[in-house]
PDB file of C-alpha atoms in Angstrom:
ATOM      1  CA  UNK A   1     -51.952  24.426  40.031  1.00  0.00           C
ATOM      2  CA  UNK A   2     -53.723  23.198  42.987  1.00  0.00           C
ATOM      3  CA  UNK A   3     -54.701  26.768  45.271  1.00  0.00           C
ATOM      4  CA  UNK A   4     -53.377  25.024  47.995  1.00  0.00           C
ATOM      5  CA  UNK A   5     -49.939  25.626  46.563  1.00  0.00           C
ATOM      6  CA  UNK A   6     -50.328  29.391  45.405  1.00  0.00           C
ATOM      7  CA  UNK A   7     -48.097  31.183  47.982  1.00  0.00           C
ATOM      8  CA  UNK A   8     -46.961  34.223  45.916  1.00  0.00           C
ATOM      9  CA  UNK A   9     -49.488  36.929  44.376  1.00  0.00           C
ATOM     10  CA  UNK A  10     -47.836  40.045  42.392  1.00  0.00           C
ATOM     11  CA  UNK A  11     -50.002  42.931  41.557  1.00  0.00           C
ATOM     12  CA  UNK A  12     -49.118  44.917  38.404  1.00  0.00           C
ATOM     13  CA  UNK A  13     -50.307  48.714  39.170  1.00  0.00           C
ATOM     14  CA  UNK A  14     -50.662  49.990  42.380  1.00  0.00           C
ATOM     15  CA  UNK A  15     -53.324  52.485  41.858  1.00  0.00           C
ATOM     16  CA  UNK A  16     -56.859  52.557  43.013  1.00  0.00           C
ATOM     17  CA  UNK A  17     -57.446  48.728  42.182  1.00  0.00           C
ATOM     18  CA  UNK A  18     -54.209  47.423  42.089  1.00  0.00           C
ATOM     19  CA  UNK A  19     -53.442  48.511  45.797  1.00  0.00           C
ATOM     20  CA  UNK A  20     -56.935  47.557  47.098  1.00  0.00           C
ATOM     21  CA  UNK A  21     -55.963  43.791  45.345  1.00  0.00           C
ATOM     22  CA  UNK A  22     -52.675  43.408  47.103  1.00  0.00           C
ATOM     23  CA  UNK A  23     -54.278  44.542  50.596  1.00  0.00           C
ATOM     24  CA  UNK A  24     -56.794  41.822  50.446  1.00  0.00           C
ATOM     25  CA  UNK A  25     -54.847  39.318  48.951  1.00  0.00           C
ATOM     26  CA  UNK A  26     -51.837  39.922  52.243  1.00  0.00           C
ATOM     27  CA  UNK A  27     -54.626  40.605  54.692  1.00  0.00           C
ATOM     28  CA  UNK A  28     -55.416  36.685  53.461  1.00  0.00           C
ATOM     29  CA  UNK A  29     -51.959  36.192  54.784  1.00  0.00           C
ATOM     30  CA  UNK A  30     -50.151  36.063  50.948  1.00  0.00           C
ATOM     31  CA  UNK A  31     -46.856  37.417  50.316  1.00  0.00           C
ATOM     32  CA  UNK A  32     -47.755  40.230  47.873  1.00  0.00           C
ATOM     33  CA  UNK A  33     -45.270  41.738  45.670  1.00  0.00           C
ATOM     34  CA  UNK A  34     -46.917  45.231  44.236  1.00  0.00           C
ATOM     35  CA  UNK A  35     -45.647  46.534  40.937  1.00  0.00           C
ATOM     36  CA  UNK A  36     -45.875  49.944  39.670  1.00  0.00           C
ATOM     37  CA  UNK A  37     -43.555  52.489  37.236  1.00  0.00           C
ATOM     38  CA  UNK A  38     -42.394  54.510  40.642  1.00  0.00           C
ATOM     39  CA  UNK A  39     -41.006  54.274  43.774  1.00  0.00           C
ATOM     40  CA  UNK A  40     -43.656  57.283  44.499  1.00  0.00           C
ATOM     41  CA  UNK A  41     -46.630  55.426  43.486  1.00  0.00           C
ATOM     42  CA  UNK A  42     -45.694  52.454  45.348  1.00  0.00           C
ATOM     43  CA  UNK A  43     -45.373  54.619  48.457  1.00  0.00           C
ATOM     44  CA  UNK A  44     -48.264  55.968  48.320  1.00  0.00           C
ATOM     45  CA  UNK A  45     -49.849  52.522  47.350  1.00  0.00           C
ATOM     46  CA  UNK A  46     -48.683  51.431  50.869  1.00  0.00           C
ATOM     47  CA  UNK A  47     -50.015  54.884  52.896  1.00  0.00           C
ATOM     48  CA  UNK A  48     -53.002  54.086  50.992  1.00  0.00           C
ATOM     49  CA  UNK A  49     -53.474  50.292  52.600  1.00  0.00           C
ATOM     50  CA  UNK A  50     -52.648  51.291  55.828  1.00  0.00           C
ATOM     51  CA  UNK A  51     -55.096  54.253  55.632  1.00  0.00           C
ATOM     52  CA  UNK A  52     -57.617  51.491  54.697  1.00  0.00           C
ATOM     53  CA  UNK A  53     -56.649  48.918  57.101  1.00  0.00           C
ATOM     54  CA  UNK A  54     -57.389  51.354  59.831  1.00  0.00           C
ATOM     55  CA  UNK A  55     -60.457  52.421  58.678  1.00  0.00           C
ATOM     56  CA  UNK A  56     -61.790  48.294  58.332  1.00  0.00           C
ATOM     57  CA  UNK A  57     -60.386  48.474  62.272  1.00  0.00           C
ATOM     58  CA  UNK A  58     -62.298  51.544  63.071  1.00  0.00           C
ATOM     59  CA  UNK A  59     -65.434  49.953  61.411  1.00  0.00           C
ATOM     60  CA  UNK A  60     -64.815  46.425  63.523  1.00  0.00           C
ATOM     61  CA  UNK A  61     -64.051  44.455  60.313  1.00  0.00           C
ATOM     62  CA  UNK A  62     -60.223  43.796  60.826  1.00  0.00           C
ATOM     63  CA  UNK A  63     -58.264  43.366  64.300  1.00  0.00           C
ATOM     64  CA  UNK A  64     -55.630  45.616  65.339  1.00  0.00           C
ATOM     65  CA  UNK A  65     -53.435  42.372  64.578  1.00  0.00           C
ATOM     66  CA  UNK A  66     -54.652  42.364  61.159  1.00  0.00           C
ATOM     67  CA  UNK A  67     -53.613  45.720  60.649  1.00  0.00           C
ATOM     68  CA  UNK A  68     -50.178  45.308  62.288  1.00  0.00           C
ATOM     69  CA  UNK A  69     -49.196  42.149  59.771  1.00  0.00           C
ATOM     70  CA  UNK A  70     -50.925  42.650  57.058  1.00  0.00           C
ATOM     71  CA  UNK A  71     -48.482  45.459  55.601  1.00  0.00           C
ATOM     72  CA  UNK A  72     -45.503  42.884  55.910  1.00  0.00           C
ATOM     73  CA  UNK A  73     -46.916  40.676  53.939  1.00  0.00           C
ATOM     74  CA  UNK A  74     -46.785  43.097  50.847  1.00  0.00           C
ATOM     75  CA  UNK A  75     -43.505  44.162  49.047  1.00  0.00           C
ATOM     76  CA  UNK A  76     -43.060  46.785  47.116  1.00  0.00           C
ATOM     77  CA  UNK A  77     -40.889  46.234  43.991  1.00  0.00           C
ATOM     78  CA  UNK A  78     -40.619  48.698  40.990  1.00  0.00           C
ATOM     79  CA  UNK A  79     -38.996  46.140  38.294  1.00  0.00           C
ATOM     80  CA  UNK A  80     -41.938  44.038  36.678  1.00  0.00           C
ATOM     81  CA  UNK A  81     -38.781  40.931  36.111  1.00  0.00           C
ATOM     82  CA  UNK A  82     -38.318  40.992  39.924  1.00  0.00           C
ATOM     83  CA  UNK A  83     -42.128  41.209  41.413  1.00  0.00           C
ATOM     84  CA  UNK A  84     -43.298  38.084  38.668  1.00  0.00           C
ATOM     85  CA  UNK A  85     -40.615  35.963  38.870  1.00  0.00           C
ATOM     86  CA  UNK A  86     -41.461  33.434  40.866  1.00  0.00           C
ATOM     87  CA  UNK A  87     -45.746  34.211  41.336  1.00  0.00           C
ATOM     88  CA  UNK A  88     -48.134  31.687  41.493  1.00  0.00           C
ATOM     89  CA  UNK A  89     -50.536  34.403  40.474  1.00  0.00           C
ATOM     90  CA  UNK A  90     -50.429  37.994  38.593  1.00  0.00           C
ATOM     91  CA  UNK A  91     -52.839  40.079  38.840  1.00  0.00           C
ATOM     92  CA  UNK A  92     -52.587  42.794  36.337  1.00  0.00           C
ATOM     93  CA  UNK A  93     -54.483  46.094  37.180  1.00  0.00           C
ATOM     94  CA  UNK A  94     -52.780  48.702  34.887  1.00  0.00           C
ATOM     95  CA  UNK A  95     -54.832  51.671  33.633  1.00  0.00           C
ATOM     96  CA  UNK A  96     -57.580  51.082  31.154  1.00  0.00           C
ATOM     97  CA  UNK A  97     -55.934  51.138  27.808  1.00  0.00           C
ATOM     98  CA  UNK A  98     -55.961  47.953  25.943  1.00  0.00           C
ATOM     99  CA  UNK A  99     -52.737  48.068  24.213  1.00  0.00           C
ATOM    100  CA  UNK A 100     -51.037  48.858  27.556  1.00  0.00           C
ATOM    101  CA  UNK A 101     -52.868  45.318  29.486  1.00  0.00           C
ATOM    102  CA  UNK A 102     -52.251  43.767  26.029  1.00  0.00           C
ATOM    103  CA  UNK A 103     -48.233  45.101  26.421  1.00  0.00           C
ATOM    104  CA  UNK A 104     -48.165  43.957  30.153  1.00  0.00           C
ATOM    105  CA  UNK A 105     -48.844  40.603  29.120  1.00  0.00           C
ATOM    106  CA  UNK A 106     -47.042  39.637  26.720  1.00  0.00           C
ATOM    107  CA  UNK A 107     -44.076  40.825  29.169  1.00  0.00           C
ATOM    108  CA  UNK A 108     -46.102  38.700  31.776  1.00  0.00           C
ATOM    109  CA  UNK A 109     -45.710  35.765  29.246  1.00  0.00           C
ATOM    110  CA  UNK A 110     -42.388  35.829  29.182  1.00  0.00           C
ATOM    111  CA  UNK A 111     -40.917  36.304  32.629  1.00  0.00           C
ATOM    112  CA  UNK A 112     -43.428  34.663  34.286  1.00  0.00           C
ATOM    113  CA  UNK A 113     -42.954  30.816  35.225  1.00  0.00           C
ATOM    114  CA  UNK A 114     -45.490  28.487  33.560  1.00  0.00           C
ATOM    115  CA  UNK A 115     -47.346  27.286  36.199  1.00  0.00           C
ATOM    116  CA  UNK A 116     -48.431  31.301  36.099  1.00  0.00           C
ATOM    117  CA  UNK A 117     -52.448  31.998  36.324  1.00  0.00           C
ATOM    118  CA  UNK A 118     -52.504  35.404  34.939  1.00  0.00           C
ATOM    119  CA  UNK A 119     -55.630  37.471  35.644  1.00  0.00           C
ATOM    120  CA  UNK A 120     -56.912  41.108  34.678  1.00  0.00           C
ATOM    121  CA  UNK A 121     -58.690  43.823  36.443  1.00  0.00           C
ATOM    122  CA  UNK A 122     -60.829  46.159  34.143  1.00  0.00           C
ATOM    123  CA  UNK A 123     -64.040  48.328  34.945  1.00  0.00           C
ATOM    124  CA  UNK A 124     -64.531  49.402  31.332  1.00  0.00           C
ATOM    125  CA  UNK A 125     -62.889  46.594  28.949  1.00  0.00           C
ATOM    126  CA  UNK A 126     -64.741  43.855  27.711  1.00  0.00           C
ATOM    127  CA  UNK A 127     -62.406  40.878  28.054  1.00  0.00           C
ATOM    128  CA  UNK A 128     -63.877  39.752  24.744  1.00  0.00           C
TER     129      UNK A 128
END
């Protein structure tokens, strides 16, 4: 896949990382579809962008404009099927326990399209 054509990112977790990820990747003007086990955490994965978003205004790194689109561009969706189904790219960013990311993927595997990149997020596993 040429990243010309990547349109769609989806996020898988919507905690510290996994929110911070689909903010940057929809202030970048993606469509963003964030994944997590609750409707709760997914809420409060979107108070926490926009709490964000205006602190990068108050510090003079994003435009009020910024801050206005960039939540639209991010859609919450609490069924993993429905938020891969038709990515370019997944981003997984699940807690740190390797048979969880190592669960996540094989589910990634098989209801993502091909053409899929699938990526991780970790701070303490060594991809190897």
């Amino acid at each position: 896949m040429n990243v010309d054509e990547i349109q769609r990112i989806a996020v898988v977790g919507a905690g510290l990382m996994g929110h911070g990820i689909a903010q940057e990747f929809a202030l970048a003007g993606y469509e963003v579809h964030l994944n997590d086990l609750t409707e709760e955490k997914l809420q409060q994965a979107l108070k926490n962008i926009q709490a964000n978003l205006q602190m990068l205004m108050g510090l003079g790194i994003v435009t009020r404009e910024q801050v206005e689109a960039t939540p639209n561009h991010i859609h919450i969706m609490p069924l993993l099927k429905d938020a891969v189904s038709d990515a370019d790219v997944v981003i997984e960013a699940v807690l740190e326990d390797l048979p969880l990311k190592q669960l996540v993927f094989q589910e990634l595997d098989q209801m993502c399209p091909e053409r899929t990149i699938l990526a991780s997020n970790t701070s303490a596993i060594m991809p190897s």
